[in-house]
């Protein structure tokens, strides 16, 4: 048995770990053995989507080759274990970048497709799957399926956002976007409440490609925060910032994020950044991936780990629902430091189970305080359910099955594409197998 942990520090004993490193042998590797398996990339998902208690994990980071790059039209073909960080490093000097990236670049292409990840520019460029031109899927019976938006489109729609349950993705073709360089023209604006947040979000939609906000979720139901927006910039050649990587060297015996530390921390974070708020030129790395500079930051939550809770609710009811969630959190006293509020654009998702949908999304980290935390999350579930929203499986370790079924109306259509020898802790919890 071998232990593997998710990013929220949920751990599972596995029966077997199989390292995939050659696309030609993936079919024979995933087809053998009595145990059900699931692909595992960088393990940056917070909950149990890439865990498989007492089963097999197929580790994909060995599938790490670039296969072709057309620097004229920005088309990249690579294996599915390539990291988004390595794509950015390869493509930027050639004038290209990934069009959509999540808040960490330490994820694999396969993981980004299987969760159909979103970035700060959903209202302009959609999610990761919108830029995948084709992919190769290996089924455990040895069948290879080559699919894309126009080729076997049903398989493509099942696999993008398909939580690794339709097969193992071995390679993908991605359309990059042209950029002048690594710089962004950014602006940070402090806001006092949710009315101001929605005003800023609406007002920025047409003129700003990237928008996101940090929200102080324990200052009361008001919802003050810091709104950040950015556009690609072309300041000409500038030296790249250096910067030392920090690291959380040990797991503290208790969570450093707790009732005592959170209020003063949130207050100083808000006031310091309000004071500094301005327009500035920024390198893409600190703007897109602020936490990548602190290695193993998830250790700060201590041995019991933490839950991430990310929901999206439709825009018409979004403000009331977010207000209600903030009130519940403030009342519980168990706030979150990493609290992100942003709007999604009015676009239909690519995948049958893709998370992004038009509306407003709130993402929060809560230290795991056992039943107290579960009770709070159940109260948040009730608000999401009433608002006809959904929860992000990439972040989840505990949502009730009926909430998943209500939030993902294409689930029964998706089930036809599942591979019978693939299963995860999440699929057993939410789909029964
Ligand atoms: C600091 C931080 C910030 C984040 N910010 C965002 C954000 O802004 N937006 C967002 O959408 N997400 C965000 N995430 C979540 C993260 O982007 C996703 O969980 C992503 O899918 C992780 O990729 P991974 O390579 O670590 O995959 P894993 O976590 O290992 O696996 C994720 C899923 O992909 C499947 N999978 C992996 N490889 C393959 C393959 N080759 N074939 C088939 N299935 C495969 C797995 O089975 C699993 O279902 C963030 C995570 C962190 C830690």
GROMACS .gro file of C-alpha atoms and ligand atoms in nm:
model
  486
    1UNK     CA    1   0.000   0.000   0.000
    2UNK     CA    2   0.120   0.353  -0.073
    3UNK     CA    3  -0.024   0.680   0.060
    4UNK     CA    4  -0.100   0.968  -0.175
    5UNK     CA    5  -0.243   1.306  -0.067
    6UNK     CA    6  -0.458   1.556  -0.249
    7UNK     CA    7  -0.382   1.927  -0.232
    8UNK     CA    8  -0.629   1.969   0.056
    9UNK     CA    9  -0.416   1.703   0.236
   10UNK     CA   10  -0.677   1.433   0.213
   11UNK     CA   11  -0.486   1.106   0.190
   12UNK     CA   12  -0.566   0.764   0.049
   13UNK     CA   13  -0.395   0.425   0.071
   14UNK     CA   14  -0.347   0.292  -0.279
   15UNK     CA   15  -0.307  -0.060  -0.387
   16UNK     CA   16  -0.082   0.014  -0.678
   17UNK     CA   17   0.088   0.307  -0.851
   18UNK     CA   18   0.172   0.270  -1.218
   19UNK     CA   19   0.399   0.525  -1.382
   20UNK     CA   20   0.304   0.610  -1.740
   21UNK     CA   21   0.592   0.744  -1.945
   22UNK     CA   22   0.547   0.616  -2.299
   23UNK     CA   23   0.222   0.686  -2.484
   24UNK     CA   24   0.265   0.365  -2.686
   25UNK     CA   25   0.253   0.145  -2.374
   26UNK     CA   26  -0.033   0.325  -2.196
   27UNK     CA   27  -0.297   0.093  -2.345
   28UNK     CA   28  -0.128  -0.220  -2.211
   29UNK     CA   29  -0.051  -0.058  -1.872
   30UNK     CA   30  -0.406   0.063  -1.804
   31UNK     CA   31  -0.561  -0.256  -1.935
   32UNK     CA   32  -0.389  -0.497  -1.699
   33UNK     CA   33  -0.442  -0.575  -1.333
   34UNK     CA   34  -0.754  -0.654  -1.134
   35UNK     CA   35  -0.795  -0.310  -0.973
   36UNK     CA   36  -0.983  -0.013  -1.109
   37UNK     CA   37  -0.759   0.287  -1.178
   38UNK     CA   38  -0.764   0.664  -1.230
   39UNK     CA   39  -0.514   0.903  -1.392
   40UNK     CA   40  -0.323   1.131  -1.153
   41UNK     CA   41  -0.136   1.438  -1.278
   42UNK     CA   42   0.024   1.684  -1.036
   43UNK     CA   43  -0.234   1.614  -0.764
   44UNK     CA   44  -0.327   1.985  -0.749
   45UNK     CA   45  -0.696   1.902  -0.714
   46UNK     CA   46  -0.801   1.971  -0.356
   47UNK     CA   47  -1.036   1.680  -0.289
   48UNK     CA   48  -1.076   1.321  -0.404
   49UNK     CA   49  -1.114   1.354  -0.782
   50UNK     CA   50  -0.765   1.211  -0.842
   51UNK     CA   51  -0.762   0.964  -0.550
   52UNK     CA   52  -0.857   0.598  -0.562
   53UNK     CA   53  -0.854   0.424  -0.224
   54UNK     CA   54  -0.727   0.068  -0.252
   55UNK     CA   55  -0.715   0.092  -0.629
   56UNK     CA   56  -0.454   0.197  -0.885
   57UNK     CA   57  -0.324   0.542  -0.973
   58UNK     CA   58  -0.179   0.597  -1.319
   59UNK     CA   59   0.083   0.868  -1.272
   60UNK     CA   60   0.098   1.079  -1.588
   61UNK     CA   61   0.380   1.328  -1.528
   62UNK     CA   62   0.622   1.100  -1.718
   63UNK     CA   63   0.423   1.173  -2.036
   64UNK     CA   64   0.615   1.498  -2.064
   65UNK     CA   65   0.724   1.545  -2.425
   66UNK     CA   66   0.652   1.830  -2.659
   67UNK     CA   67   0.576   1.672  -2.996
   68UNK     CA   68   0.526   1.965  -3.235
   69UNK     CA   69   0.498   2.340  -3.221
   70UNK     CA   70   0.404   2.559  -3.516
   71UNK     CA   71   0.538   2.902  -3.420
   72UNK     CA   72   0.355   3.064  -3.713
   73UNK     CA   73   0.004   2.971  -3.607
   74UNK     CA   74   0.068   2.884  -3.239
   75UNK     CA   75  -0.046   2.520  -3.253
   76UNK     CA   76   0.114   2.295  -2.992
   77UNK     CA   77   0.096   1.915  -2.977
   78UNK     CA   78   0.224   1.768  -2.650
   79UNK     CA   79   0.185   1.471  -2.420
   80UNK     CA   80  -0.071   1.498  -2.144
   81UNK     CA   81   0.175   1.505  -1.853
   82UNK     CA   82   0.344   1.826  -1.973
   83UNK     CA   83   0.309   2.106  -1.715
   84UNK     CA   84   0.142   2.434  -1.805
   85UNK     CA   85   0.455   2.605  -1.661
   86UNK     CA   86   0.671   2.433  -1.922
   87UNK     CA   87   0.438   2.534  -2.204
   88UNK     CA   88   0.459   2.899  -2.094
   89UNK     CA   89   0.842   2.880  -2.072
   90UNK     CA   90   0.871   2.719  -2.417
   91UNK     CA   91   0.614   2.936  -2.595
   92UNK     CA   92   0.671   3.285  -2.451
   93UNK     CA   93   1.009   3.352  -2.615
   94UNK     CA   94   0.837   3.256  -2.943
   95UNK     CA   95   0.554   3.508  -2.889
   96UNK     CA   96   0.282   3.271  -2.768
   97UNK     CA   97   0.115   3.180  -2.438
   98UNK     CA   98  -0.160   2.957  -2.306
   99UNK     CA   99  -0.490   3.139  -2.358
  100UNK     CA  100  -0.640   3.008  -2.030
  101UNK     CA  101  -0.456   2.903  -1.714
  102UNK     CA  102  -0.576   2.834  -1.359
  103UNK     CA  103  -0.430   2.997  -1.045
  104UNK     CA  104  -0.132   2.759  -1.048
  105UNK     CA  105   0.082   2.662  -1.345
  106UNK     CA  106   0.198   2.345  -1.169
  107UNK     CA  107  -0.071   2.131  -1.331
  108UNK     CA  108  -0.061   1.893  -1.624
  109UNK     CA  109  -0.235   1.934  -1.959
  110UNK     CA  110  -0.437   1.617  -1.884
  111UNK     CA  111  -0.549   1.754  -1.546
  112UNK     CA  112  -0.638   2.090  -1.704
  113UNK     CA  113  -0.855   1.913  -1.964
  114UNK     CA  114  -1.015   1.663  -1.724
  115UNK     CA  115  -1.131   1.946  -1.495
  116UNK     CA  116  -1.180   2.191  -1.784
  117UNK     CA  117  -1.004   2.451  -1.571
  118UNK     CA  118  -1.079   2.822  -1.589
  119UNK     CA  119  -0.866   3.130  -1.536
  120UNK     CA  120  -0.927   3.497  -1.470
  121UNK     CA  121  -1.040   3.562  -1.830
  122UNK     CA  122  -1.340   3.329  -1.860
  123UNK     CA  123  -1.561   3.617  -1.981
  124UNK     CA  124  -1.328   3.665  -2.281
  125UNK     CA  125  -1.171   3.328  -2.365
  126UNK     CA  126  -1.380   3.064  -2.187
  127UNK     CA  127  -1.217   2.764  -2.024
  128UNK     CA  128  -0.916   2.545  -2.109
  129UNK     CA  129  -1.124   2.307  -2.320
  130UNK     CA  130  -1.223   2.591  -2.554
  131UNK     CA  131  -0.865   2.590  -2.683
  132UNK     CA  132  -0.808   2.217  -2.720
  133UNK     CA  133  -0.825   2.131  -3.089
  134UNK     CA  134  -0.800   1.755  -3.045
  135UNK     CA  135  -0.691   1.489  -2.797
  136UNK     CA  136  -0.609   1.120  -2.786
  137UNK     CA  137  -0.788   0.907  -2.530
  138UNK     CA  138  -0.679   0.556  -2.437
  139UNK     CA  139  -0.950   0.326  -2.302
  140UNK     CA  140  -0.874   0.034  -2.072
  141UNK     CA  141  -0.992  -0.211  -2.343
  142UNK     CA  142  -0.711  -0.079  -2.565
  143UNK     CA  143  -0.926   0.139  -2.793
  144UNK     CA  144  -0.768   0.471  -2.899
  145UNK     CA  145  -1.013   0.754  -2.951
  146UNK     CA  146  -0.900   1.064  -3.136
  147UNK     CA  147  -1.153   1.339  -3.078
  148UNK     CA  148  -1.200   1.715  -3.093
  149UNK     CA  149  -1.472   1.978  -3.126
  150UNK     CA  150  -1.544   1.855  -3.482
  151UNK     CA  151  -1.428   1.490  -3.468
  152UNK     CA  152  -1.622   1.249  -3.249
  153UNK     CA  153  -1.745   1.559  -3.072
  154UNK     CA  154  -1.949   1.357  -2.822
  155UNK     CA  155  -1.632   1.191  -2.687
  156UNK     CA  156  -1.465   1.530  -2.671
  157UNK     CA  157  -1.754   1.681  -2.474
  158UNK     CA  158  -1.749   1.386  -2.234
  159UNK     CA  159  -1.370   1.400  -2.181
  160UNK     CA  160  -1.329   1.777  -2.137
  161UNK     CA  161  -1.434   1.821  -1.775
  162UNK     CA  162  -1.484   1.442  -1.760
  163UNK     CA  163  -1.287   1.404  -1.431
  164UNK     CA  164  -1.056   1.140  -1.584
  165UNK     CA  165  -1.344   0.891  -1.607
  166UNK     CA  166  -1.364   0.840  -1.984
  167UNK     CA  167  -1.006   0.712  -2.035
  168UNK     CA  168  -0.647   0.830  -2.010
  169UNK     CA  169  -0.560   1.131  -2.225
  170UNK     CA  170  -0.216   1.074  -2.373
  171UNK     CA  171  -0.177   1.380  -2.593
  172UNK     CA  172  -0.350   1.701  -2.691
  173UNK     CA  173  -0.330   1.970  -2.955
  174UNK     CA  174  -0.377   2.319  -2.811
  175UNK     CA  175  -0.417   2.654  -2.983
  176UNK     CA  176  -0.200   2.912  -2.802
  177UNK     CA  177  -0.263   3.286  -2.819
  178UNK     CA  178  -0.026   3.549  -2.957
  179UNK     CA  179   0.133   3.783  -2.702
  180UNK     CA  180   0.388   4.061  -2.711
  181UNK     CA  181   0.565   3.935  -2.400
  182UNK     CA  182   0.521   3.836  -2.035
  183UNK     CA  183   0.387   4.170  -1.910
  184UNK     CA  184   0.044   4.281  -1.799
  185UNK     CA  185  -0.103   4.622  -1.738
  186UNK     CA  186  -0.273   4.569  -1.399
  187UNK     CA  187  -0.493   4.769  -1.168
  188UNK     CA  188  -0.598   4.694  -0.810
  189UNK     CA  189  -0.903   4.870  -0.666
  190UNK     CA  190  -1.029   4.836  -0.310
  191UNK     CA  191  -1.407   4.793  -0.287
  192UNK     CA  192  -1.633   4.839   0.013
  193UNK     CA  193  -1.917   4.594  -0.051
  194UNK     CA  194  -2.081   4.355  -0.298
  195UNK     CA  195  -2.262   4.634  -0.485
  196UNK     CA  196  -1.925   4.786  -0.557
  197UNK     CA  197  -1.780   4.447  -0.658
  198UNK     CA  198  -2.058   4.384  -0.912
  199UNK     CA  199  -2.025   4.741  -1.045
  200UNK     CA  200  -1.652   4.685  -1.100
  201UNK     CA  201  -1.703   4.340  -1.253
  202UNK     CA  202  -1.967   4.468  -1.499
  203UNK     CA  203  -1.770   4.781  -1.578
  204UNK     CA  204  -1.452   4.583  -1.647
  205UNK     CA  205  -1.603   4.312  -1.866
  206UNK     CA  206  -1.564   4.494  -2.198
  207UNK     CA  207  -1.228   4.661  -2.141
  208UNK     CA  208  -1.030   4.415  -1.926
  209UNK     CA  209  -0.931   4.061  -2.016
  210UNK     CA  210  -0.850   3.938  -1.666
  211UNK     CA  211  -1.062   4.011  -1.361
  212UNK     CA  212  -1.059   3.856  -1.015
  213UNK     CA  213  -1.108   3.971  -0.658
  214UNK     CA  214  -1.000   3.880  -0.308
  215UNK     CA  215  -1.286   3.915  -0.066
  216UNK     CA  216  -1.266   3.959   0.310
  217UNK     CA  217  -1.524   3.705   0.418
  218UNK     CA  218  -1.506   3.767   0.791
  219UNK     CA  219  -1.549   4.142   0.800
  220UNK     CA  220  -1.929   4.094   0.817
  221UNK     CA  221  -2.186   4.043   0.544
  222UNK     CA  222  -2.067   4.354   0.359
  223UNK     CA  223  -1.802   4.189   0.148
  224UNK     CA  224  -1.519   4.438   0.115
  225UNK     CA  225  -1.228   4.331  -0.098
  226UNK     CA  226  -0.966   4.403  -0.360
  227UNK     CA  227  -1.059   4.392  -0.727
  228UNK     CA  228  -0.774   4.311  -0.966
  229UNK     CA  229  -0.790   4.350  -1.342
  230UNK     CA  230  -0.533   4.323  -1.616
  231UNK     CA  231  -0.469   4.336  -1.989
  232UNK     CA  232  -0.172   4.210  -2.189
  233UNK     CA  233   0.087   4.488  -2.221
  234UNK     CA  234   0.376   4.563  -2.454
  235UNK     CA  235   0.626   4.781  -2.267
  236UNK     CA  236   0.918   4.663  -2.480
  237UNK     CA  237   1.207   4.455  -2.346
  238UNK     CA  238   1.239   4.466  -1.966
  239UNK     CA  239   1.441   4.251  -1.727
  240UNK     CA  240   1.243   3.955  -1.592
  241UNK     CA  241   1.186   3.977  -1.216
  242UNK     CA  242   1.403   3.743  -1.007
  243UNK     CA  243   1.248   3.667  -0.671
  244UNK     CA  244   1.332   3.398  -0.421
  245UNK     CA  245   1.099   3.098  -0.379
  246UNK     CA  246   0.960   3.062  -0.028
  247UNK     CA  247   0.865   2.733   0.126
  248UNK     CA  248   0.651   2.601   0.411
  249UNK     CA  249   0.917   2.365   0.550
  250UNK     CA  250   0.711   2.162   0.799
  251UNK     CA  251   0.352   2.077   0.879
  252UNK     CA  252   0.267   2.275   1.196
  253UNK     CA  253   0.085   2.074   1.466
  254UNK     CA  254  -0.228   2.292   1.425
  255UNK     CA  255  -0.360   2.503   1.140
  256UNK     CA  256  -0.197   2.848   1.124
  257UNK     CA  257  -0.526   2.968   0.977
  258UNK     CA  258  -0.765   2.982   1.273
  259UNK     CA  259  -1.008   3.205   1.462
  260UNK     CA  260  -0.723   3.390   1.635
  261UNK     CA  261  -0.513   3.463   1.327
  262UNK     CA  262  -0.772   3.518   1.057
  263UNK     CA  263  -0.936   3.847   1.159
  264UNK     CA  264  -0.610   4.044   1.210
  265UNK     CA  265  -0.462   3.881   0.899
  266UNK     CA  266  -0.756   3.970   0.674
  267UNK     CA  267  -0.772   4.322   0.817
  268UNK     CA  268  -0.404   4.395   0.757
  269UNK     CA  269  -0.411   4.232   0.412
  270UNK     CA  270  -0.705   4.452   0.310
  271UNK     CA  271  -0.564   4.779   0.447
  272UNK     CA  272  -0.210   4.722   0.325
  273UNK     CA  273  -0.329   4.649  -0.027
  274UNK     CA  274  -0.588   4.926  -0.022
  275UNK     CA  275  -0.311   5.168   0.057
  276UNK     CA  276  -0.095   5.022  -0.221
  277UNK     CA  277  -0.380   4.992  -0.475
  278UNK     CA  278  -0.276   5.138  -0.807
  279UNK     CA  279  -0.212   5.077  -1.174
  280UNK     CA  280   0.113   4.890  -1.239
  281UNK     CA  281   0.302   4.680  -1.488
  282UNK     CA  282   0.325   4.320  -1.364
  283UNK     CA  283   0.491   4.002  -1.483
  284UNK     CA  284   0.234   3.730  -1.562
  285UNK     CA  285   0.368   3.483  -1.302
  286UNK     CA  286   0.293   3.674  -0.979
  287UNK     CA  287  -0.037   3.799  -1.127
  288UNK     CA  288  -0.167   3.463  -1.250
  289UNK     CA  289   0.000   3.230  -0.997
  290UNK     CA  290   0.053   3.423  -0.671
  291UNK     CA  291   0.078   3.108  -0.458
  292UNK     CA  292   0.326   2.920  -0.678
  293UNK     CA  293   0.605   3.116  -0.513
  294UNK     CA  294   0.542   2.947  -0.178
  295UNK     CA  295   0.620   2.578  -0.207
  296UNK     CA  296   0.390   2.343  -0.013
  297UNK     CA  297   0.178   2.633   0.119
  298UNK     CA  298  -0.099   2.382   0.186
  299UNK     CA  299   0.100   2.263   0.491
  300UNK     CA  300   0.000   2.578   0.680
  301UNK     CA  301  -0.339   2.414   0.745
  302UNK     CA  302  -0.174   2.154   0.968
  303UNK     CA  303  -0.214   1.776   0.972
  304UNK     CA  304  -0.593   1.778   0.930
  305UNK     CA  305  -0.572   1.974   0.607
  306UNK     CA  306  -0.847   2.191   0.468
  307UNK     CA  307  -1.151   2.205   0.243
  308UNK     CA  308  -1.182   2.424  -0.060
  309UNK     CA  309  -1.539   2.519  -0.142
  310UNK     CA  310  -1.600   2.666  -0.487
  311UNK     CA  311  -1.950   2.728  -0.616
  312UNK     CA  312  -2.100   2.911  -0.910
  313UNK     CA  313  -2.450   3.057  -0.897
  314UNK     CA  314  -2.648   3.223  -1.178
  315UNK     CA  315  -2.599   3.595  -1.209
  316UNK     CA  316  -2.964   3.699  -1.153
  317UNK     CA  317  -2.953   3.562  -0.800
  318UNK     CA  318  -2.576   3.580  -0.754
  319UNK     CA  319  -2.552   3.885  -0.533
  320UNK     CA  320  -2.812   3.758  -0.285
  321UNK     CA  321  -2.657   3.411  -0.277
  322UNK     CA  322  -2.302   3.541  -0.222
  323UNK     CA  323  -2.431   3.778   0.048
  324UNK     CA  324  -2.606   3.488   0.221
  325UNK     CA  325  -2.288   3.274   0.207
  326UNK     CA  326  -2.076   3.555   0.350
  327UNK     CA  327  -2.324   3.601   0.635
  328UNK     CA  328  -2.310   3.229   0.718
  329UNK     CA  329  -1.931   3.233   0.715
  330UNK     CA  330  -1.908   3.547   0.929
  331UNK     CA  331  -2.156   3.395   1.175
  332UNK     CA  332  -1.957   3.072   1.200
  333UNK     CA  333  -1.635   3.256   1.288
  334UNK     CA  334  -1.450   3.004   1.069
  335UNK     CA  335  -1.356   3.236   0.790
  336UNK     CA  336  -1.129   3.182   0.498
  337UNK     CA  337  -0.819   3.379   0.402
  338UNK     CA  338  -0.800   3.250   0.046
  339UNK     CA  339  -1.138   3.378  -0.065
  340UNK     CA  340  -1.185   3.458  -0.431
  341UNK     CA  341  -1.489   3.611  -0.598
  342UNK     CA  342  -1.524   3.652  -0.972
  343UNK     CA  343  -1.781   3.652  -1.248
  344UNK     CA  344  -1.790   3.400  -1.531
  345UNK     CA  345  -1.883   3.510  -1.881
  346UNK     CA  346  -2.203   3.432  -2.063
  347UNK     CA  347  -2.070   3.122  -2.242
  348UNK     CA  348  -2.190   2.767  -2.264
  349UNK     CA  349  -1.941   2.511  -2.121
  350UNK     CA  350  -1.750   2.282  -2.359
  351UNK     CA  351  -1.779   1.964  -2.154
  352UNK     CA  352  -2.084   1.774  -2.030
  353UNK     CA  353  -1.953   1.812  -1.674
  354UNK     CA  354  -1.756   2.136  -1.710
  355UNK     CA  355  -1.788   2.352  -1.401
  356UNK     CA  356  -1.795   2.707  -1.543
  357UNK     CA  357  -2.139   2.840  -1.624
  358UNK     CA  358  -2.263   3.198  -1.658
  359UNK     CA  359  -2.275   3.354  -1.313
  360UNK     CA  360  -2.061   3.441  -1.015
  361UNK     CA  361  -1.815   3.205  -0.851
  362UNK     CA  362  -1.693   3.215  -0.491
  363UNK     CA  363  -1.397   2.998  -0.383
  364UNK     CA  364  -1.300   2.963  -0.016
  365UNK     CA  365  -1.049   2.761   0.186
  366UNK     CA  366  -1.155   2.641   0.531
  367UNK     CA  367  -0.928   2.463   0.780
  368UNK     CA  368  -1.067   2.119   0.859
  369UNK     CA  369  -1.227   2.155   1.200
  370UNK     CA  370  -1.423   1.833   1.171
  371UNK     CA  371  -1.800   1.841   1.221
  372UNK     CA  372  -1.800   2.220   1.278
  373UNK     CA  373  -1.663   2.273   0.926
  374UNK     CA  374  -1.898   2.014   0.777
  375UNK     CA  375  -2.198   2.191   0.931
  376UNK     CA  376  -2.089   2.524   0.783
  377UNK     CA  377  -2.038   2.368   0.439
  378UNK     CA  378  -2.384   2.209   0.457
  379UNK     CA  379  -2.534   2.555   0.519
  380UNK     CA  380  -2.344   2.685   0.215
  381UNK     CA  381  -2.474   2.386   0.014
  382UNK     CA  382  -2.830   2.488   0.100
  383UNK     CA  383  -2.770   2.837  -0.042
  384UNK     CA  384  -2.609   2.700  -0.361
  385UNK     CA  385  -2.893   2.449  -0.406
  386UNK     CA  386  -3.160   2.717  -0.370
  387UNK     CA  387  -2.977   2.943  -0.614
  388UNK     CA  388  -2.962   2.657  -0.872
  389UNK     CA  389  -2.584   2.665  -0.861
  390UNK     CA  390  -2.316   2.397  -0.866
  391UNK     CA  391  -1.995   2.303  -0.684
  392UNK     CA  392  -1.659   2.247  -0.855
  393UNK     CA  393  -1.558   1.875  -0.837
  394UNK     CA  394  -1.186   1.964  -0.874
  395UNK     CA  395  -1.205   2.127  -0.533
  396UNK     CA  396  -1.453   1.897  -0.364
  397UNK     CA  397  -1.425   1.615  -0.111
  398UNK     CA  398  -1.770   1.610   0.046
  399UNK     CA  399  -2.060   1.751  -0.159
  400UNK     CA  400  -2.381   1.548  -0.131
  401UNK     CA  401  -2.470   1.335  -0.432
  402UNK     CA  402  -2.808   1.501  -0.488
  403UNK     CA  403  -2.642   1.845  -0.510
  404UNK     CA  404  -2.401   1.710  -0.773
  405UNK     CA  405  -2.690   1.558  -0.970
  406UNK     CA  406  -2.892   1.879  -0.952
  407UNK     CA  407  -2.594   2.094  -1.054
  408UNK     CA  408  -2.487   1.884  -1.352
  409UNK     CA  409  -2.794   1.816  -1.568
  410UNK     CA  410  -2.590   1.635  -1.839
  411UNK     CA  411  -2.472   1.369  -1.594
  412UNK     CA  412  -2.684   1.084  -1.734
  413UNK     CA  413  -2.564   1.161  -2.089
  414UNK     CA  414  -2.203   1.161  -1.958
  415UNK     CA  415  -2.240   0.821  -1.790
  416UNK     CA  416  -2.254   0.648  -2.132
  417UNK     CA  417  -1.892   0.747  -2.196
  418UNK     CA  418  -1.744   0.622  -1.868
  419UNK     CA  419  -1.475   0.358  -1.888
  420UNK     CA  420  -1.589   0.061  -1.675
  421UNK     CA  421  -1.240  -0.001  -1.537
  422UNK     CA  422  -1.188   0.359  -1.425
  423UNK     CA  423  -1.306   0.484  -1.089
  424UNK     CA  424  -1.207   0.743  -0.830
  425UNK     CA  425  -1.305   0.819  -0.472
  426UNK     CA  426  -1.510   1.106  -0.612
  427UNK     CA  427  -1.689   0.896  -0.875
  428UNK     CA  428  -1.786   0.634  -0.615
  429UNK     CA  429  -1.910   0.906  -0.381
  430UNK     CA  430  -2.107   1.104  -0.642
  431UNK     CA  431  -2.195   0.852  -0.914
  432UNK     CA  432  -2.211   0.530  -0.715
  433UNK     CA  433  -1.922   0.359  -0.899
  434LIG     C1  434  -0.312   2.705  -0.591
  434LIG     C2  435  -0.417   2.645  -0.683
  434LIG     C3  436  -0.491   2.730  -0.762
  434LIG     C4  437  -0.588   2.676  -0.848
  434LIG     N1  438  -0.659   2.763  -0.926
  434LIG     C5  439  -0.752   2.715  -1.009
  434LIG     C6  440  -0.823   2.803  -1.095
  434LIG     O1  441  -0.804   2.926  -1.094
  434LIG     N2  442  -0.913   2.748  -1.181
  434LIG     C7  443  -0.935   2.613  -1.188
  434LIG     O2  444  -1.018   2.571  -1.270
  434LIG     N3  445  -0.869   2.527  -1.108
  434LIG     C8  446  -0.778   2.576  -1.020
  434LIG     N4  447  -0.708   2.489  -0.940
  434LIG     C9  448  -0.735   2.345  -0.951
  434LIG    C10  449  -0.642   2.278  -1.055
  434LIG     O3  450  -0.621   2.361  -1.164
  434LIG    C11  451  -0.712   2.151  -1.104
  434LIG     O4  452  -0.744   2.069  -0.996
  434LIG    C12  453  -0.627   2.074  -1.208
  434LIG     O5  454  -0.711   1.981  -1.270
  434LIG    C13  455  -0.509   2.000  -1.142
  434LIG     O6  456  -0.433   1.935  -1.243
  434LIG     P1  457  -0.334   1.817  -1.205
  434LIG     O7  458  -0.240   1.796  -1.316
  434LIG     O8  459  -0.275   1.842  -1.070
  434LIG     O9  460  -0.435   1.695  -1.201
  434LIG     P2  461  -0.480   1.601  -1.079
  434LIG    O10  462  -0.526   1.689  -0.967
  434LIG    O11  463  -0.377   1.502  -1.050
  434LIG    O12  464  -0.607   1.532  -1.146
  434LIG    C14  465  -0.722   1.609  -1.173
  434LIG    C15  466  -0.819   1.529  -1.260
  434LIG    O13  467  -0.761   1.510  -1.388
  434LIG    C16  468  -0.759   1.374  -1.422
  434LIG     N5  469  -0.643   1.353  -1.508
  434LIG    C17  470  -0.515   1.394  -1.486
  434LIG     N6  471  -0.439   1.357  -1.590
  434LIG    C18  472  -0.518   1.293  -1.678
  434LIG    C19  473  -0.497   1.229  -1.802
  434LIG     N7  474  -0.377   1.227  -1.862
  434LIG     N8  475  -0.602   1.169  -1.861
  434LIG    C20  476  -0.725   1.171  -1.806
  434LIG     N9  477  -0.751   1.230  -1.689
  434LIG    C21  478  -0.649   1.290  -1.626
  434LIG    C22  479  -0.753   1.301  -1.289
  434LIG    O14  480  -0.804   1.169  -1.301
  434LIG    C23  481  -0.845   1.388  -1.206
  434LIG    O15  482  -0.979   1.355  -1.234
  434LIG    C24  483  -0.610   2.537  -0.853
  434LIG    C25  484  -0.535   2.451  -0.772
  434LIG    C26  485  -0.438   2.504  -0.687
  434LIG    C27  486  -0.357   2.412  -0.600
   0.00000   0.00000   0.00000
